[in-house]
C-alpha cells in the first residue's frame, strides 16, 4: 500500500528531476554531440536525418540527477501500478522500464534540442541511460 509519506517522497524526487532537467537551455546545448550522418555526405544543416552520440562523461551533473530521479519515479510508479506478485512479473516490469529508457536515448540521438525544443536531446548518451536504469533499479530494490 502506498502511504502518504511515500507519495511525498515521489513528489519531491519528481519535482527535483523536472527542475534539474528544465535548467537546460535550448539556446546553448548542455553538452556537444558527435555528428554521425545516416546519409552519405549529409551535414547537420542540410539534413535532419542523422544520429548523434552525446559527448559526455559519467560525472554527476544536473542532467544525470534528473535521469536518476525520473528513472526512480517511473520504476516506483510502474511497480505500484502493476503490483507484480511473482519474480517473472517483476522482471517484465523492469525490462519494460529499461526498454523505455533505451528508446528515450534513441529518440535523443535522432531529435535535437535545436530543432525540436524540449522533446529533443543532445544525442544518445550511454551515461544518461545508465543513470536512468540505476534509478529504476533502486526503485525495484526498495519495492
Short mmCIF file of N, CA and C in Angstrom, two decimals:
data_model
loop_
_atom_site.label_atom_id
_atom_site.label_comp_id
_atom_site.label_asym_id
_atom_site.label_seq_id
_atom_site.Cartn_x
_atom_site.Cartn_y
_atom_site.Cartn_z
N UNK A 1 0.84 -1.18 0.00
CA UNK A 1 0.00 0.00 0.00
C UNK A 1 0.88 1.24 0.00
N UNK A 2 0.47 2.22 -0.77
CA UNK A 2 1.23 3.46 -0.87
C UNK A 2 0.79 4.39 0.26
N UNK A 3 1.77 4.81 1.05
CA UNK A 3 1.46 5.72 2.15
C UNK A 3 1.63 7.16 1.71
N UNK A 4 1.16 8.08 2.54
CA UNK A 4 1.27 9.49 2.22
C UNK A 4 2.73 9.94 2.18
N UNK A 5 3.57 9.39 3.06
CA UNK A 5 4.99 9.78 3.05
C UNK A 5 5.67 9.29 1.77
N UNK A 6 5.26 8.14 1.26
CA UNK A 6 5.81 7.64 0.00
C UNK A 6 5.42 8.55 -1.15
N UNK A 7 4.19 9.00 -1.17
CA UNK A 7 3.75 9.93 -2.21
C UNK A 7 4.49 11.25 -2.14
N UNK A 8 4.75 11.72 -0.93
CA UNK A 8 5.52 12.96 -0.77
C UNK A 8 6.94 12.79 -1.29
N UNK A 9 7.56 11.64 -0.96
CA UNK A 9 8.91 11.37 -1.44
C UNK A 9 8.94 11.33 -2.96
N UNK A 10 7.97 10.67 -3.57
CA UNK A 10 7.90 10.61 -5.03
C UNK A 10 7.70 11.99 -5.63
N UNK A 11 6.87 12.81 -5.00
CA UNK A 11 6.64 14.17 -5.50
C UNK A 11 7.93 14.98 -5.45
N UNK A 12 8.70 14.84 -4.39
CA UNK A 12 9.96 15.58 -4.27
C UNK A 12 10.96 15.10 -5.32
N UNK A 13 11.09 13.78 -5.49
CA UNK A 13 12.01 13.24 -6.49
C UNK A 13 11.61 13.68 -7.89
N UNK A 14 10.33 13.62 -8.19
CA UNK A 14 9.83 14.04 -9.49
C UNK A 14 10.07 15.53 -9.72
N UNK A 15 9.77 16.35 -8.72
CA UNK A 15 9.98 17.80 -8.85
C UNK A 15 11.45 18.12 -9.06
N UNK A 16 12.33 17.46 -8.31
CA UNK A 16 13.77 17.70 -8.48
C UNK A 16 14.21 17.31 -9.89
N UNK A 17 13.74 16.16 -10.37
CA UNK A 17 14.09 15.74 -11.71
C UNK A 17 13.62 16.72 -12.77
N UNK A 18 12.40 17.21 -12.62
CA UNK A 18 11.86 18.17 -13.58
C UNK A 18 12.61 19.50 -13.52
N UNK A 19 12.90 19.97 -12.31
CA UNK A 19 13.62 21.23 -12.17
C UNK A 19 15.03 21.13 -12.72
N UNK A 20 15.72 20.06 -12.42
CA UNK A 20 17.08 19.90 -12.92
C UNK A 20 17.09 19.72 -14.42
N UNK A 21 16.13 18.98 -14.95
CA UNK A 21 16.06 18.79 -16.39
C UNK A 21 15.66 20.06 -17.12
N UNK A 22 14.84 20.90 -16.50
CA UNK A 22 14.37 22.14 -17.13
C UNK A 22 15.43 23.24 -17.10
N UNK A 23 16.51 23.04 -16.35
CA UNK A 23 17.54 24.08 -16.27
C UNK A 23 18.36 24.16 -17.54
N UNK A 24 18.17 23.21 -18.45
CA UNK A 24 18.91 23.23 -19.71
C UNK A 24 18.28 24.24 -20.65
N UNK A 25 19.09 24.96 -21.36
CA UNK A 25 18.62 25.99 -22.28
C UNK A 25 18.63 25.45 -23.71
N UNK A 26 17.63 25.81 -24.49
CA UNK A 26 17.62 25.38 -25.89
C UNK A 26 18.54 26.26 -26.72
N UNK A 27 18.91 27.42 -26.22
CA UNK A 27 19.80 28.30 -26.97
C UNK A 27 21.23 27.78 -26.96
N UNK A 28 21.67 27.22 -25.85
CA UNK A 28 23.03 26.70 -25.74
C UNK A 28 22.96 25.25 -25.29
N UNK A 29 23.37 24.31 -26.14
CA UNK A 29 23.28 22.90 -25.75
C UNK A 29 24.05 22.62 -24.47
N UNK A 30 23.54 21.71 -23.70
CA UNK A 30 24.15 21.34 -22.41
C UNK A 30 25.51 20.70 -22.62
N UNK A 31 25.62 19.87 -23.62
CA UNK A 31 26.89 19.25 -23.98
C UNK A 31 26.90 19.06 -25.49
N UNK A 32 28.05 18.97 -26.06
CA UNK A 32 28.13 18.83 -27.51
C UNK A 32 27.81 17.39 -27.91
N UNK A 33 27.42 17.22 -29.13
CA UNK A 33 27.11 15.89 -29.64
C UNK A 33 28.01 15.59 -30.83
N UNK A 34 28.31 14.35 -31.04
CA UNK A 34 29.12 13.92 -32.16
C UNK A 34 28.19 13.58 -33.31
N UNK A 35 28.41 14.21 -34.45
CA UNK A 35 27.55 14.03 -35.61
C UNK A 35 27.90 12.75 -36.34
N UNK A 36 26.91 11.88 -36.56
CA UNK A 36 27.09 10.65 -37.34
C UNK A 36 26.04 10.67 -38.44
N UNK A 37 26.43 11.02 -39.68
CA UNK A 37 25.43 11.11 -40.75
C UNK A 37 24.88 9.75 -41.14
N UNK A 38 23.59 9.71 -41.40
CA UNK A 38 22.98 8.47 -41.89
C UNK A 38 22.84 8.51 -43.41
N UNK A 39 23.04 9.68 -43.98
CA UNK A 39 23.05 9.83 -45.44
C UNK A 39 24.46 10.20 -45.86
N UNK A 40 24.95 9.61 -46.95
CA UNK A 40 26.29 9.93 -47.41
C UNK A 40 26.39 11.40 -47.76
N UNK A 41 27.36 12.07 -47.20
CA UNK A 41 27.58 13.48 -47.50
C UNK A 41 26.65 14.42 -46.77
N UNK A 42 25.82 13.93 -45.87
CA UNK A 42 24.87 14.80 -45.17
C UNK A 42 25.59 15.65 -44.12
N UNK A 43 25.05 16.81 -43.89
CA UNK A 43 25.55 17.68 -42.83
C UNK A 43 24.38 18.03 -41.93
N UNK A 44 24.63 18.43 -40.67
CA UNK A 44 23.52 18.77 -39.79
C UNK A 44 22.62 19.87 -40.35
N UNK A 45 23.20 20.84 -41.06
CA UNK A 45 22.40 21.93 -41.61
C UNK A 45 21.56 21.46 -42.80
N UNK A 46 22.09 20.49 -43.57
CA UNK A 46 21.42 20.07 -44.79
C UNK A 46 20.42 18.94 -44.57
N UNK A 47 20.54 18.21 -43.48
CA UNK A 47 19.69 17.05 -43.28
C UNK A 47 19.29 16.94 -41.81
N UNK A 48 18.05 16.53 -41.58
CA UNK A 48 17.62 16.27 -40.21
C UNK A 48 17.62 14.77 -39.92
N UNK A 49 18.02 13.97 -40.93
CA UNK A 49 18.02 12.52 -40.80
C UNK A 49 19.42 12.03 -40.44
N UNK A 50 19.83 12.27 -39.20
CA UNK A 50 21.12 11.79 -38.74
C UNK A 50 21.03 11.43 -37.26
N UNK A 51 21.97 10.62 -36.85
CA UNK A 51 22.02 10.16 -35.46
C UNK A 51 23.22 10.82 -34.78
N UNK A 52 23.02 11.26 -33.53
CA UNK A 52 24.10 11.90 -32.80
C UNK A 52 24.41 11.11 -31.53
N UNK A 53 25.69 10.98 -31.23
CA UNK A 53 26.14 10.41 -29.96
C UNK A 53 26.50 11.58 -29.06
N UNK A 54 26.03 11.56 -27.84
CA UNK A 54 26.36 12.63 -26.90
C UNK A 54 27.81 12.52 -26.49
N UNK A 55 28.45 13.65 -26.38
CA UNK A 55 29.84 13.72 -25.94
C UNK A 55 29.83 14.08 -24.46
N UNK A 56 29.63 13.07 -23.59
CA UNK A 56 29.53 13.34 -22.16
C UNK A 56 30.34 12.35 -21.36
N UNK A 57 30.25 12.45 -20.06
CA UNK A 57 31.04 11.60 -19.17
C UNK A 57 30.13 11.09 -18.04
N UNK A 58 30.66 10.18 -17.22
CA UNK A 58 29.84 9.67 -16.11
C UNK A 58 29.72 10.64 -14.93
N UNK A 59 30.34 11.81 -15.02
CA UNK A 59 30.31 12.78 -13.93
C UNK A 59 28.86 13.17 -13.59
N UNK A 60 28.56 13.21 -12.30
CA UNK A 60 27.21 13.56 -11.86
C UNK A 60 26.94 15.03 -12.13
N UNK A 61 25.98 15.30 -13.00
CA UNK A 61 25.56 16.66 -13.33
C UNK A 61 24.06 16.76 -13.06
N UNK A 62 23.50 17.95 -13.28
CA UNK A 62 22.05 18.08 -13.07
C UNK A 62 21.27 17.21 -14.03
N UNK A 63 21.79 17.02 -15.24
CA UNK A 63 21.12 16.15 -16.21
C UNK A 63 21.13 14.69 -15.73
N UNK A 64 22.25 14.25 -15.20
CA UNK A 64 22.34 12.87 -14.70
C UNK A 64 21.44 12.68 -13.48
N UNK A 65 21.38 13.69 -12.61
CA UNK A 65 20.50 13.62 -11.44
C UNK A 65 19.04 13.56 -11.88
N UNK A 66 18.70 14.32 -12.92
CA UNK A 66 17.33 14.28 -13.44
C UNK A 66 17.01 12.90 -14.01
N UNK A 67 17.95 12.31 -14.74
CA UNK A 67 17.73 10.96 -15.26
C UNK A 67 17.56 9.95 -14.14
N UNK A 68 18.38 10.04 -13.10
CA UNK A 68 18.27 9.13 -11.98
C UNK A 68 16.91 9.30 -11.28
N UNK A 69 16.52 10.53 -11.03
CA UNK A 69 15.24 10.80 -10.36
C UNK A 69 14.05 10.35 -11.17
N UNK A 70 14.08 10.59 -12.47
CA UNK A 70 12.96 10.17 -13.31
C UNK A 70 12.94 8.65 -13.46
N UNK A 71 14.12 8.02 -13.52
CA UNK A 71 14.18 6.56 -13.57
C UNK A 71 13.60 5.94 -12.31
N UNK A 72 13.94 6.53 -11.16
CA UNK A 72 13.41 6.05 -9.89
C UNK A 72 11.89 6.22 -9.84
N UNK A 73 11.43 7.40 -10.22
CA UNK A 73 10.00 7.69 -10.17
C UNK A 73 9.20 6.78 -11.10
N UNK A 74 9.66 6.63 -12.34
CA UNK A 74 8.95 5.77 -13.28
C UNK A 74 8.98 4.31 -12.81
N UNK A 75 10.12 3.86 -12.30
CA UNK A 75 10.21 2.50 -11.80
C UNK A 75 9.28 2.25 -10.63
N UNK A 76 9.27 3.19 -9.69
CA UNK A 76 8.43 3.04 -8.50
C UNK A 76 6.94 3.07 -8.86
N UNK A 77 6.56 4.04 -9.70
CA UNK A 77 5.15 4.14 -10.09
C UNK A 77 4.71 2.94 -10.91
N UNK A 78 5.57 2.43 -11.79
CA UNK A 78 5.17 1.27 -12.60
C UNK A 78 5.04 0.02 -11.72
N UNK A 79 5.88 -0.11 -10.72
CA UNK A 79 5.75 -1.25 -9.80
C UNK A 79 4.44 -1.19 -9.04
N UNK A 80 4.07 -0.01 -8.57
CA UNK A 80 2.83 0.11 -7.81
C UNK A 80 1.60 0.05 -8.71
N UNK A 81 1.74 0.45 -9.96
CA UNK A 81 0.61 0.36 -10.89
C UNK A 81 0.33 -1.08 -11.27
N UNK A 82 1.39 -1.86 -11.50
CA UNK A 82 1.23 -3.25 -11.93
C UNK A 82 1.09 -4.19 -10.74
N UNK A 83 1.76 -3.89 -9.64
CA UNK A 83 1.76 -4.73 -8.42
C UNK A 83 2.11 -6.18 -8.75
N UNK A 84 3.34 -6.40 -9.27
CA UNK A 84 3.72 -7.77 -9.64
C UNK A 84 3.80 -8.68 -8.42
N UNK A 85 3.32 -9.90 -8.59
CA UNK A 85 3.30 -10.86 -7.49
C UNK A 85 4.39 -11.91 -7.60
N UNK A 86 4.91 -12.15 -8.81
CA UNK A 86 5.94 -13.16 -8.99
C UNK A 86 7.23 -12.50 -9.50
N UNK A 87 8.32 -13.24 -9.40
CA UNK A 87 9.61 -12.73 -9.86
C UNK A 87 9.59 -12.48 -11.37
N UNK A 88 8.90 -13.31 -12.12
CA UNK A 88 8.85 -13.11 -13.57
C UNK A 88 8.05 -11.85 -13.93
N UNK A 89 7.01 -11.55 -13.17
CA UNK A 89 6.26 -10.31 -13.40
C UNK A 89 7.12 -9.09 -13.07
N UNK A 90 7.90 -9.18 -11.98
CA UNK A 90 8.81 -8.08 -11.62
C UNK A 90 9.86 -7.89 -12.71
N UNK A 91 10.37 -8.99 -13.25
CA UNK A 91 11.36 -8.92 -14.33
C UNK A 91 10.78 -8.25 -15.56
N UNK A 92 9.53 -8.56 -15.87
CA UNK A 92 8.87 -7.95 -17.02
C UNK A 92 8.70 -6.45 -16.83
N UNK A 93 8.33 -6.03 -15.64
CA UNK A 93 8.18 -4.59 -15.36
C UNK A 93 9.54 -3.90 -15.48
N UNK A 94 10.60 -4.52 -14.96
CA UNK A 94 11.94 -3.94 -15.06
C UNK A 94 12.40 -3.88 -16.51
N UNK A 95 12.14 -4.93 -17.28
CA UNK A 95 12.52 -4.94 -18.70
C UNK A 95 11.78 -3.84 -19.46
N UNK A 96 10.54 -3.60 -19.10
CA UNK A 96 9.77 -2.53 -19.73
C UNK A 96 10.38 -1.17 -19.40
N UNK A 97 10.81 -0.98 -18.16
CA UNK A 97 11.46 0.28 -17.77
C UNK A 97 12.77 0.47 -18.53
N UNK A 98 13.59 -0.56 -18.60
CA UNK A 98 14.86 -0.45 -19.31
C UNK A 98 14.61 -0.16 -20.79
N UNK A 99 13.62 -0.82 -21.38
CA UNK A 99 13.28 -0.57 -22.79
C UNK A 99 12.83 0.86 -23.00
N UNK A 100 12.03 1.38 -22.08
CA UNK A 100 11.58 2.77 -22.20
C UNK A 100 12.77 3.72 -22.22
N UNK A 101 13.71 3.53 -21.29
CA UNK A 101 14.86 4.44 -21.22
C UNK A 101 15.79 4.27 -22.42
N UNK A 102 15.91 3.06 -22.94
CA UNK A 102 16.70 2.85 -24.14
C UNK A 102 16.08 3.59 -25.33
N UNK A 103 14.77 3.46 -25.49
CA UNK A 103 14.08 4.17 -26.57
C UNK A 103 14.17 5.68 -26.39
N UNK A 104 14.16 6.14 -25.14
CA UNK A 104 14.29 7.58 -24.86
C UNK A 104 15.64 8.09 -25.38
N UNK A 105 16.69 7.33 -25.14
CA UNK A 105 18.01 7.74 -25.60
C UNK A 105 18.13 7.65 -27.12
N UNK A 106 17.50 6.66 -27.74
CA UNK A 106 17.49 6.59 -29.20
C UNK A 106 16.78 7.82 -29.76
N UNK A 107 15.68 8.21 -29.12
CA UNK A 107 14.98 9.43 -29.52
C UNK A 107 15.90 10.63 -29.41
N UNK A 108 16.68 10.71 -28.31
CA UNK A 108 17.63 11.81 -28.13
C UNK A 108 18.70 11.80 -29.22
N UNK A 109 19.03 10.62 -29.73
CA UNK A 109 20.02 10.53 -30.79
C UNK A 109 19.54 11.10 -32.11
N UNK A 110 18.25 11.02 -32.37
CA UNK A 110 17.70 11.50 -33.64
C UNK A 110 17.09 12.88 -33.58
N UNK A 111 16.52 13.26 -32.43
CA UNK A 111 15.85 14.56 -32.32
C UNK A 111 16.71 15.51 -31.49
N UNK A 112 17.08 16.63 -32.06
CA UNK A 112 17.97 17.56 -31.36
C UNK A 112 17.17 18.64 -30.62
N UNK A 113 17.82 19.20 -29.60
CA UNK A 113 17.24 20.33 -28.88
C UNK A 113 17.04 21.51 -29.83
N UNK A 114 17.97 21.68 -30.73
CA UNK A 114 17.93 22.84 -31.63
C UNK A 114 16.72 22.80 -32.55
N UNK A 115 16.33 21.61 -33.02
CA UNK A 115 15.22 21.52 -33.97
C UNK A 115 13.89 21.16 -33.31
N UNK A 116 13.90 20.50 -32.14
CA UNK A 116 12.66 20.00 -31.55
C UNK A 116 12.33 20.61 -30.19
N UNK A 117 13.19 21.46 -29.67
CA UNK A 117 12.92 22.05 -28.35
C UNK A 117 13.04 21.02 -27.24
N UNK A 118 12.20 21.14 -26.22
CA UNK A 118 12.34 20.28 -25.04
C UNK A 118 12.14 18.79 -25.30
N UNK A 119 11.50 18.42 -26.39
CA UNK A 119 11.31 16.99 -26.67
C UNK A 119 12.58 16.38 -27.24
N UNK A 120 13.48 17.19 -27.74
CA UNK A 120 14.72 16.71 -28.32
C UNK A 120 15.79 16.46 -27.28
N UNK A 121 16.94 16.00 -27.73
CA UNK A 121 18.05 15.71 -26.84
C UNK A 121 19.37 16.15 -27.42
N UNK A 122 20.44 15.79 -26.73
CA UNK A 122 21.79 16.17 -27.15
C UNK A 122 22.54 15.01 -27.77
N UNK A 123 21.84 13.96 -28.10
CA UNK A 123 22.47 12.77 -28.66
C UNK A 123 22.28 11.59 -27.73
N UNK A 124 22.52 10.41 -28.26
CA UNK A 124 22.40 9.18 -27.46
C UNK A 124 23.50 9.17 -26.42
N UNK A 125 23.13 9.07 -25.15
CA UNK A 125 24.10 9.06 -24.06
C UNK A 125 24.01 7.76 -23.28
N UNK A 126 25.09 6.99 -23.33
CA UNK A 126 25.14 5.76 -22.56
C UNK A 126 25.06 6.08 -21.07
N UNK A 127 25.65 7.21 -20.65
CA UNK A 127 25.66 7.58 -19.24
C UNK A 127 24.27 8.02 -18.76
N UNK A 128 23.52 8.73 -19.60
CA UNK A 128 22.13 9.06 -19.23
C UNK A 128 21.32 7.79 -19.05
N UNK A 129 21.52 6.84 -19.97
CA UNK A 129 20.82 5.57 -19.89
C UNK A 129 21.19 4.84 -18.60
N UNK A 130 22.47 4.85 -18.26
CA UNK A 130 22.93 4.17 -17.05
C UNK A 130 22.32 4.79 -15.79
N UNK A 131 22.25 6.12 -15.72
CA UNK A 131 21.65 6.78 -14.56
C UNK A 131 20.15 6.52 -14.49
N UNK A 132 19.47 6.50 -15.62
CA UNK A 132 18.03 6.21 -15.63
C UNK A 132 17.76 4.79 -15.14
N UNK A 133 18.53 3.84 -15.64
CA UNK A 133 18.35 2.44 -15.23
C UNK A 133 18.74 2.25 -13.76
N UNK A 134 19.77 2.97 -13.31
CA UNK A 134 20.16 2.88 -11.90
C UNK A 134 19.03 3.39 -10.99
N UNK A 135 18.36 4.46 -11.40
CA UNK A 135 17.21 4.96 -10.62
C UNK A 135 16.09 3.94 -10.57
N UNK A 136 15.81 3.32 -11.71
CA UNK A 136 14.77 2.28 -11.75
C UNK A 136 15.18 1.08 -10.90
N UNK A 137 16.47 0.72 -10.96
CA UNK A 137 16.94 -0.43 -10.16
C UNK A 137 16.81 -0.15 -8.67
N UNK A 138 17.06 1.09 -8.25
CA UNK A 138 16.88 1.45 -6.84
C UNK A 138 15.42 1.30 -6.44
N UNK A 139 14.51 1.75 -7.30
CA UNK A 139 13.08 1.62 -7.01
C UNK A 139 12.69 0.14 -6.88
N UNK A 140 13.24 -0.70 -7.74
CA UNK A 140 12.93 -2.13 -7.68
C UNK A 140 13.51 -2.76 -6.43
N UNK A 141 14.67 -2.28 -6.00
CA UNK A 141 15.28 -2.78 -4.78
C UNK A 141 14.46 -2.41 -3.55
N UNK A 142 13.92 -1.20 -3.56
CA UNK A 142 13.14 -0.73 -2.40
C UNK A 142 11.72 -1.25 -2.38
N UNK A 143 11.24 -1.81 -3.48
CA UNK A 143 9.85 -2.26 -3.58
C UNK A 143 9.61 -3.48 -2.75
#
